[in-house]
Tab-separated table of C-alpha atoms in Angstrom:
chain	number	residue	atom	x	y	z
A	318	MET	CA	-16.848	-26.691	49.016
A	319	LYS	CA	-14.258	-26.440	46.225
A	320	LEU	CA	-11.446	-28.937	45.952
A	321	THR	CA	-7.958	-27.854	45.621
A	322	LYS	CA	-5.519	-29.353	42.907
A	323	LEU	CA	-3.636	-31.265	45.689
A	324	GLN	CA	-6.904	-32.838	47.017
A	325	ILE	CA	-7.893	-33.949	43.482
A	326	LEU	CA	-4.507	-35.590	42.924
A	327	LEU	CA	-4.797	-37.370	46.225
A	328	ILE	CA	-8.253	-38.731	45.216
A	329	LEU	CA	-6.922	-39.971	41.954
A	330	SER	CA	-3.953	-41.711	43.596
A	331	ILE	CA	-6.247	-43.504	45.944
A	332	LEU	CA	-8.476	-44.681	43.138
A	333	THR	CA	-5.425	-45.861	41.130
A	334	ILE	CA	-4.144	-47.785	44.158
A	335	ASN	CA	-7.641	-49.469	44.502
A	336	LEU	CA	-7.649	-50.361	40.809
A	337	ASN	CA	-4.298	-51.916	40.993
A	338	ALA	CA	-5.256	-53.914	44.046
A	339	GLN	CA	-8.200	-55.319	42.096
A	340	LYS	CA	-6.357	-56.051	38.875
A	341	ILE	CA	-6.792	-59.803	39.311
A	342	SER	CA	-9.609	-61.948	40.646
A	343	VAL	CA	-10.236	-65.792	40.377
A	344	ARG	CA	-13.568	-67.642	40.620
A	345	THR	CA	-14.062	-71.442	40.620
A	346	THR	CA	-17.205	-73.093	39.426
A	347	LEU	CA	-18.463	-76.654	39.041
A	348	ASP	CA	-21.148	-77.594	36.482
A	349	SER	CA	-22.780	-79.892	38.913
A	350	ALA	CA	-23.398	-80.050	42.655
A	351	ALA	CA	-23.839	-83.880	42.515
A	352	MET	CA	-23.337	-86.672	40.012
A	353	VAL	CA	-23.303	-90.421	39.961
A	354	ILE	CA	-20.082	-92.395	40.360
A	355	GLY	CA	-18.191	-92.548	37.013
A	356	GLN	CA	-19.962	-89.532	35.519
A	357	GLN	CA	-18.108	-86.413	34.442
A	358	SER	CA	-18.430	-82.812	35.299
A	359	ALA	CA	-16.609	-79.566	34.334
A	360	LEU	CA	-14.450	-77.485	36.849
A	361	THR	CA	-13.731	-74.119	35.610
A	362	PHE	CA	-11.192	-71.440	36.902
A	363	GLN	CA	-12.047	-67.986	35.621
A	364	ILE	CA	-9.245	-65.473	35.998
A	365	ASP	CA	-9.992	-61.844	35.313
A	366	GLN	CA	-6.719	-59.850	34.967
A	367	MET	CA	-5.098	-56.899	33.178
A	368	PRO	CA	-3.878	-57.699	29.611
A	369	LYS	CA	-0.212	-58.659	29.101
A	370	VAL	CA	0.147	-59.722	32.693
A	371	LYS	CA	1.634	-63.114	33.532
A	372	VAL	CA	-0.286	-64.917	36.182
A	373	LEU	CA	1.147	-68.150	37.702
A	374	THR	CA	-1.621	-70.750	38.087
A	375	PRO	CA	-1.616	-74.070	40.050
A	376	LEU	CA	-0.298	-77.078	38.227
A	377	PHE	CA	-2.034	-80.482	38.471
A	378	SER	CA	-0.990	-83.879	37.394
A	379	ASP	CA	-4.016	-86.307	37.225
A	380	THR	CA	-5.732	-85.368	40.480
A	381	LEU	CA	-7.022	-82.115	41.891
A	382	PRO	CA	-6.493	-81.297	45.442
A	383	GLY	CA	-9.518	-82.781	47.325
A	384	GLY	CA	-9.454	-86.066	45.318
A	385	LEU	CA	-11.267	-85.370	42.005
A	386	GLU	CA	-9.592	-87.091	38.969
A	387	ILE	CA	-8.875	-85.102	35.882
A	388	VAL	CA	-9.920	-86.535	32.590
A	389	GLY	CA	-7.722	-85.314	29.696
A	390	LEU	CA	-5.987	-82.067	29.134
A	391	PRO	CA	-7.577	-78.756	30.203
A	392	LYS	CA	-9.259	-76.438	27.739
A	393	ILE	CA	-8.184	-72.762	27.895
A	394	ASP	CA	-10.147	-69.829	26.441
A	395	THR	CA	-9.501	-66.059	26.568
A	396	VAL	CA	-12.260	-63.518	26.330
A	397	GLN	CA	-11.851	-59.710	26.140
A	398	ALA	CA	-14.079	-58.103	28.821
A	399	ASP	CA	-15.902	-54.646	28.474
A	400	ASP	CA	-13.876	-53.042	31.303
A	401	GLY	CA	-10.479	-53.491	29.558
A	402	LEU	CA	-9.696	-56.699	31.533
A	403	ILE	CA	-9.460	-60.143	29.965
A	404	SER	CA	-10.980	-63.330	31.240
A	405	ILE	CA	-8.999	-66.590	30.982
A	406	ARG	CA	-11.055	-69.712	31.553
A	407	GLN	CA	-9.253	-73.000	32.424
A	408	ARG	CA	-11.737	-75.884	32.135
A	409	TYR	CA	-11.015	-79.314	33.533
A	410	VAL	CA	-13.189	-82.474	33.058
A	411	VAL	CA	-13.369	-84.268	36.419
A	412	THR	CA	-14.788	-87.469	37.734
A	413	ALA	CA	-14.659	-89.747	40.851
A	414	PHE	CA	-15.302	-93.400	41.703
A	415	ASN	CA	-16.043	-93.328	45.339
A	416	GLU	CA	-19.165	-92.173	47.073
A	417	ALA	CA	-18.289	-89.058	49.030
A	418	VAL	CA	-18.310	-85.227	49.038
A	419	TYR	CA	-15.275	-83.895	47.286
A	420	THR	CA	-14.137	-80.381	47.921
A	421	VAL	CA	-11.631	-78.372	45.797
A	422	PRO	CA	-10.008	-76.099	48.290
A	423	GLU	CA	-8.868	-72.451	47.829
A	424	LEU	CA	-5.940	-72.457	45.470
A	425	PRO	CA	-3.208	-69.762	45.014
A	426	PHE	CA	-2.887	-67.644	41.768
A	427	ILE	CA	0.273	-65.437	41.754
A	428	ASP	CA	0.347	-62.124	40.000
A	429	GLY	CA	3.873	-60.763	40.508
A	430	SER	CA	4.290	-60.207	44.171
A	431	ASP	CA	0.572	-60.573	44.903
A	432	THR	CA	-1.200	-63.870	45.608
A	433	VAL	CA	-4.923	-64.255	45.030
A	434	PHE	CA	-6.786	-67.334	46.206
A	435	SER	CA	-9.802	-68.976	44.396
A	436	ASN	CA	-13.017	-69.920	46.131
A	437	SER	CA	-13.567	-73.487	47.203
A	438	VAL	CA	-16.354	-75.664	45.625
A	439	SER	CA	-17.774	-78.970	46.497
A	440	ILE	CA	-19.577	-81.835	44.712
A	441	LYS	CA	-21.340	-84.912	45.988
A	442	ILE	CA	-20.655	-88.322	44.376
A	443	ILE	CA	-23.678	-90.640	44.591
A	444	GLN	CA	-23.656	-94.469	44.597
A	445	PRO	CA	-26.878	-95.376	42.734
A	446	PHE	CA	-26.714	-99.198	43.378
A	447	GLN	CA	-27.225	-101.280	46.386
A	448	ILE	CA	-24.011	-103.127	47.218
A	449	ASP	CA	-24.618	-106.688	48.323
A	450	THR	CA	-22.055	-107.013	51.225
A	451	VAL	CA	-23.323	-110.585	51.986
A	452	THR	CA	-22.672	-112.293	48.667
A	453	ASN	CA	-19.989	-109.721	47.568
A	454	THR	CA	-21.466	-109.516	44.107
A	455	PHE	CA	-20.215	-106.759	41.818
A	456	ALA	CA	-22.558	-104.351	40.060
A	457	ASP	CA	-21.873	-102.361	36.976
A	458	ILE	CA	-21.525	-98.577	37.337
A	459	LYS	CA	-23.941	-98.187	34.441
A	460	THR	CA	-26.544	-100.327	32.831
A	461	VAL	CA	-25.606	-102.191	29.697
A	462	MET	CA	-26.133	-99.852	26.757
A	463	LYS	CA	-27.637	-101.094	23.569
A	464	PRO	CA	-25.606	-99.697	20.587
A	465	PRO	CA	-27.512	-97.953	17.840
A	466	PHE	CA	-28.393	-99.772	14.692
A	467	ASP	CA	-25.515	-99.513	12.200
A	468	TRP	CA	-27.204	-98.910	8.826
A	469	ALA	CA	-23.820	-98.596	6.979
A	470	TYR	CA	-22.826	-102.099	8.145
A	471	PHE	CA	-26.255	-103.457	7.287
A	472	PHE	CA	-26.059	-102.164	3.687
A	473	LYS	CA	-22.626	-103.621	3.347
A	474	ILE	CA	-23.768	-107.035	4.353
A	475	ALA	CA	-26.856	-106.743	2.165
A	476	LEU	CA	-24.771	-105.892	-0.802
A	477	LEU	CA	-22.381	-108.689	-0.156
A	478	VAL	CA	-25.243	-111.175	0.089
A	479	LEU	CA	-26.816	-109.813	-3.209
A	480	LEU	CA	-23.405	-110.216	-4.898
A	481	ILE	CA	-23.071	-113.773	-3.757
A	482	ILE	CA	-26.556	-114.591	-4.960
A	483	GLY	CA	-25.861	-113.001	-8.326
A	484	ILE	CA	-22.642	-114.967	-8.712
A	485	LEU	CA	-24.459	-118.207	-7.809
A	486	VAL	CA	-27.227	-117.471	-10.334
A	487	ALA	CA	-24.632	-116.686	-13.059
A	488	VAL	CA	-22.813	-119.930	-12.328
A	489	ILE	CA	-26.020	-122.052	-12.559
A	490	PHE	CA	-27.061	-120.296	-15.695
A	491	ILE	CA	-23.702	-120.927	-17.320
A	492	PHE	CA	-23.713	-124.570	-16.197
A	493	ILE	CA	-27.266	-125.145	-17.584
A	494	LYS	CA	-26.711	-123.356	-20.843
A	495	ILE	CA	-23.097	-124.181	-21.675
A	496	VAL	CA	-22.284	-127.377	-19.859
A	497	LEU	CA	-25.538	-128.973	-20.873
A	498	ASN	CA	-24.946	-127.860	-24.455
A	499	LYS	CA	-27.805	-125.377	-24.468
A	500	LYS	CA	-27.561	-121.940	-26.293
A	501	VAL	CA	-26.949	-119.048	-24.064
A	502	ILE	CA	-26.841	-116.312	-26.701
A	503	THR	CA	-29.046	-116.309	-29.837
A	504	LEU	CA	-26.946	-114.987	-32.667
A	505	SER	CA	-28.795	-112.605	-34.848
A	506	ARG	CA	-28.511	-112.913	-38.685
A	507	PRO	CA	-26.152	-110.524	-40.248
A	508	PRO	CA	-27.861	-107.609	-42.056
A	509	VAL	CA	-28.270	-108.203	-45.824
A	510	ALA	CA	-26.015	-105.877	-47.705
A	511	VAL	CA	-27.865	-103.475	-50.029
A	512	PRO	CA	-26.309	-103.269	-53.484
A	513	PRO	CA	-24.716	-99.926	-54.173
A	514	ASP	CA	-26.993	-99.131	-57.069
A	515	VAL	CA	-30.118	-99.855	-55.016
A	516	LEU	CA	-28.825	-97.597	-52.232
A	517	ALA	CA	-27.942	-94.822	-54.735
A	518	ILE	CA	-31.382	-94.934	-56.336
A	519	ARG	CA	-33.014	-94.456	-52.888
A	520	GLU	CA	-30.951	-91.501	-52.246
A	521	LEU	CA	-31.655	-89.891	-55.576
A	522	ASP	CA	-35.416	-90.449	-54.900
A	523	LYS	CA	-34.991	-88.485	-51.672
A	524	VAL	CA	-33.167	-85.666	-53.547
A	525	ARG	CA	-36.006	-85.507	-56.042
A	526	ALA	CA	-38.576	-85.346	-53.193
A	527	GLU	CA	-36.754	-82.551	-51.438
A	528	LYS	CA	-37.217	-80.246	-54.487
A	529	LEU	CA	-34.136	-78.071	-53.642
A	530	TRP	CA	-33.620	-76.293	-56.915
A	531	GLN	CA	-37.299	-75.480	-57.102
A	532	ASN	CA	-36.940	-73.701	-53.763
A	533	GLN	CA	-33.889	-71.628	-54.912
A	534	GLN	CA	-31.367	-74.023	-53.262
A	535	VAL	CA	-29.505	-74.752	-56.452
A	536	LYS	CA	-26.039	-75.230	-54.797
A	537	GLN	CA	-27.428	-77.535	-52.124
A	538	TYR	CA	-29.194	-79.554	-54.891
A	539	TYR	CA	-25.971	-80.144	-56.915
A	540	THR	CA	-24.081	-80.973	-53.750
A	541	ARG	CA	-26.579	-83.645	-52.770
A	542	VAL	CA	-26.701	-85.085	-56.226
A	543	THR	CA	-22.923	-85.365	-56.721
A	544	GLU	CA	-22.500	-86.708	-53.149
A	545	VAL	CA	-24.851	-89.633	-54.031
A	546	VAL	CA	-22.911	-90.285	-57.257
A	547	ARG	CA	-19.517	-90.084	-55.477
A	548	GLU	CA	-20.647	-92.504	-52.736
A	549	TYR	CA	-21.858	-94.902	-55.446
A	550	ILE	CA	-18.599	-94.715	-57.449
A	551	ALA	CA	-16.624	-95.371	-54.116
A	552	ALA	CA	-18.785	-98.474	-53.422
A	553	ARG	CA	-19.007	-99.797	-57.003
A	554	PHE	CA	-15.445	-99.134	-58.222
A	555	GLU	CA	-13.632	-99.165	-54.897
A	556	ILE	CA	-11.959	-95.826	-55.343
A	557	ASN	CA	-11.690	-93.010	-52.907
A	558	SER	CA	-14.004	-90.750	-54.919
A	559	MET	CA	-15.104	-88.682	-51.884
A	560	GLU	CA	-11.651	-87.102	-51.597
A	561	MET	CA	-10.964	-86.741	-55.361
A	562	THR	CA	-11.621	-83.801	-57.651
A	563	SER	CA	-13.963	-84.271	-60.605
A	564	ASP	CA	-11.094	-84.708	-63.048
A	565	GLU	CA	-9.456	-87.334	-60.884
A	566	ILE	CA	-12.679	-89.259	-60.813
A	567	LEU	CA	-13.060	-89.113	-64.528
A	568	GLU	CA	-9.399	-90.294	-64.980
A	569	ASN	CA	-10.080	-93.302	-62.718
A	570	LEU	CA	-13.161	-94.192	-64.844
A	571	VAL	CA	-11.355	-93.941	-68.178
A	572	GLU	CA	-12.310	-97.597	-68.924
A	573	LEU	CA	-15.954	-96.666	-68.663
A	574	LYS	CA	-15.402	-94.102	-71.495
A	575	THR	CA	-14.408	-96.927	-73.708
A	576	ASP	CA	-17.258	-99.140	-72.748
A	577	ASN	CA	-20.117	-96.590	-72.897
A	578	LEU	CA	-19.219	-93.198	-74.072
A	579	ASN	CA	-22.705	-91.750	-73.557
A	580	ILE	CA	-22.702	-92.616	-69.824
A	581	PHE	CA	-19.287	-91.323	-69.400
A	582	SER	CA	-20.181	-88.016	-71.122
A	583	GLU	CA	-23.330	-87.622	-68.919
A	584	LEU	CA	-21.287	-88.145	-65.825
A	585	ARG	CA	-18.555	-85.620	-67.025
A	586	GLU	CA	-21.302	-83.004	-67.715
A	587	LEU	CA	-22.947	-83.611	-64.375
A	588	LEU	CA	-19.651	-83.174	-62.386
A	589	GLN	CA	-18.477	-80.165	-64.434
A	590	THR	CA	-21.942	-78.417	-64.088
A	591	ALA	CA	-21.863	-79.051	-60.301
A	592	ASP	CA	-18.315	-77.557	-60.056
A	593	LEU	CA	-19.500	-74.459	-61.838
A	594	VAL	CA	-22.466	-74.088	-59.602
A	595	LYS	CA	-20.551	-74.653	-56.418
A	596	PHE	CA	-17.459	-72.677	-57.167
A	597	ALA	CA	-18.182	-70.280	-60.065
A	598	LYS	CA	-21.798	-69.441	-58.862
A	599	LEU	CA	-23.335	-70.626	-62.182
A	600	THR	CA	-27.195	-70.453	-62.298
A	601	PRO	CA	-28.216	-73.306	-64.573
A	602	LEU	CA	-31.544	-73.368	-66.334
A	603	PRO	CA	-34.404	-75.628	-65.112
A	604	ASP	CA	-33.972	-78.143	-67.839
A	605	GLN	CA	-30.284	-78.392	-66.901
A	606	ASN	CA	-31.268	-79.159	-63.415
A	607	GLU	CA	-33.640	-81.876	-64.466
A	608	ARG	CA	-31.018	-83.303	-66.838
A	609	ALA	CA	-28.420	-83.435	-63.994
A	610	LEU	CA	-30.591	-85.633	-61.828
A	611	GLN	CA	-31.583	-87.807	-64.919
A	612	SER	CA	-27.841	-88.228	-65.771
A	613	ALA	CA	-27.202	-89.430	-62.122
A	614	TYR	CA	-30.107	-91.888	-62.387
A	615	SER	CA	-28.824	-93.109	-65.715
A	616	PHE	CA	-25.193	-93.535	-64.453
A	617	VAL	CA	-26.321	-95.546	-61.501
A	618	LYS	CA	-28.763	-97.817	-63.390
A	619	ASN	CA	-26.423	-98.489	-66.334
A	620	THR	CA	-23.013	-98.936	-64.717
A	621	PRO	CA	-23.799	-102.428	-63.207
A	622	LYS	CA	-24.745	-103.633	-66.726
A	623	ILE	CA	-21.574	-102.169	-68.145
A	624	VAL	CA	-19.411	-103.619	-65.428
A	625	ALA	CA	-21.044	-107.054	-65.861
A	626	ALA	CA	-20.602	-107.015	-69.593
A	627	ALA	CA	-16.923	-105.980	-69.166
A	628	GLU	CA	-16.372	-108.929	-66.795
A	629	ILE	CA	-17.978	-111.350	-69.184
A	630	GLN	CA	-15.815	-110.098	-72.012
A	631	THR	CA	-12.737	-110.437	-69.846
A	632	ASN	CA	-13.567	-113.983	-68.932
A	633	GLU	CA	-14.173	-114.892	-72.597
A	634	ASN	CA	-10.686	-113.394	-73.524
A	635	LEU	CA	-9.076	-115.432	-70.782
A	636	LYS	CA	-10.606	-118.647	-72.045
A	637	LYS	CA	-9.252	-117.980	-75.581
């Protein structure tokens, strides 16, 4: 049988009215059917409704209808359902302290002009202890709980004890060693200063052993030789030869020219040759390389004698 358009519209209207009539539903659940006095359980109101619809829910102070006590504030969650509705869950933590059966009655939830009632739920509160009505002694709701071992507190106390022991040991040590005039610290002897000429000879021996110019490292060779000589001059004559040019070093050693012209000339030739190698890329002959090292040896070995002789001469002039 074919349906007319009017019949189809009537069927759709009836379905719409049914959908609107079922646009809100409320279900009440309790996590436990029974619990011991003082324990806690969760009471949940699940409201399935259309989105963006304001539903008026019952308000509670600290006790639910039926006698269950509310612990803390409710927790409210909203979940989107597959059928286009939303589920709002109001979760209350409840407890009771009397042995009885508590019933949460049907409660009204108002959606505009419609009122929907939740289902009622019950829970049995159990007294687990035998009450002595003769001696009227009181019993705890729960057994005494042994707290867990506090490792953090244990380590704090242990560190404090170790610190106190360390302080006591230090005090006793100081008392024995200092108060009783005993040495606490053994002073080491100061290192013996190596004379500048001895130190310079050691470094020149190292340069000879490295064989730099024989391995085509002529620039590094002259750099090493002149560094040893400059360090020796700085230590022997107390001038900042490491920061001076070759000409400035020779100007500061002008008295050496008077005392020993040969030594002064060898030093001047060494410094000038080194400058030409480092800055003018001069390639000296092998015998020049050997003479440069010998000049450095000669300068280091002979300057202490020259300086000593100059000091003796100066002292004799002062006596006169």
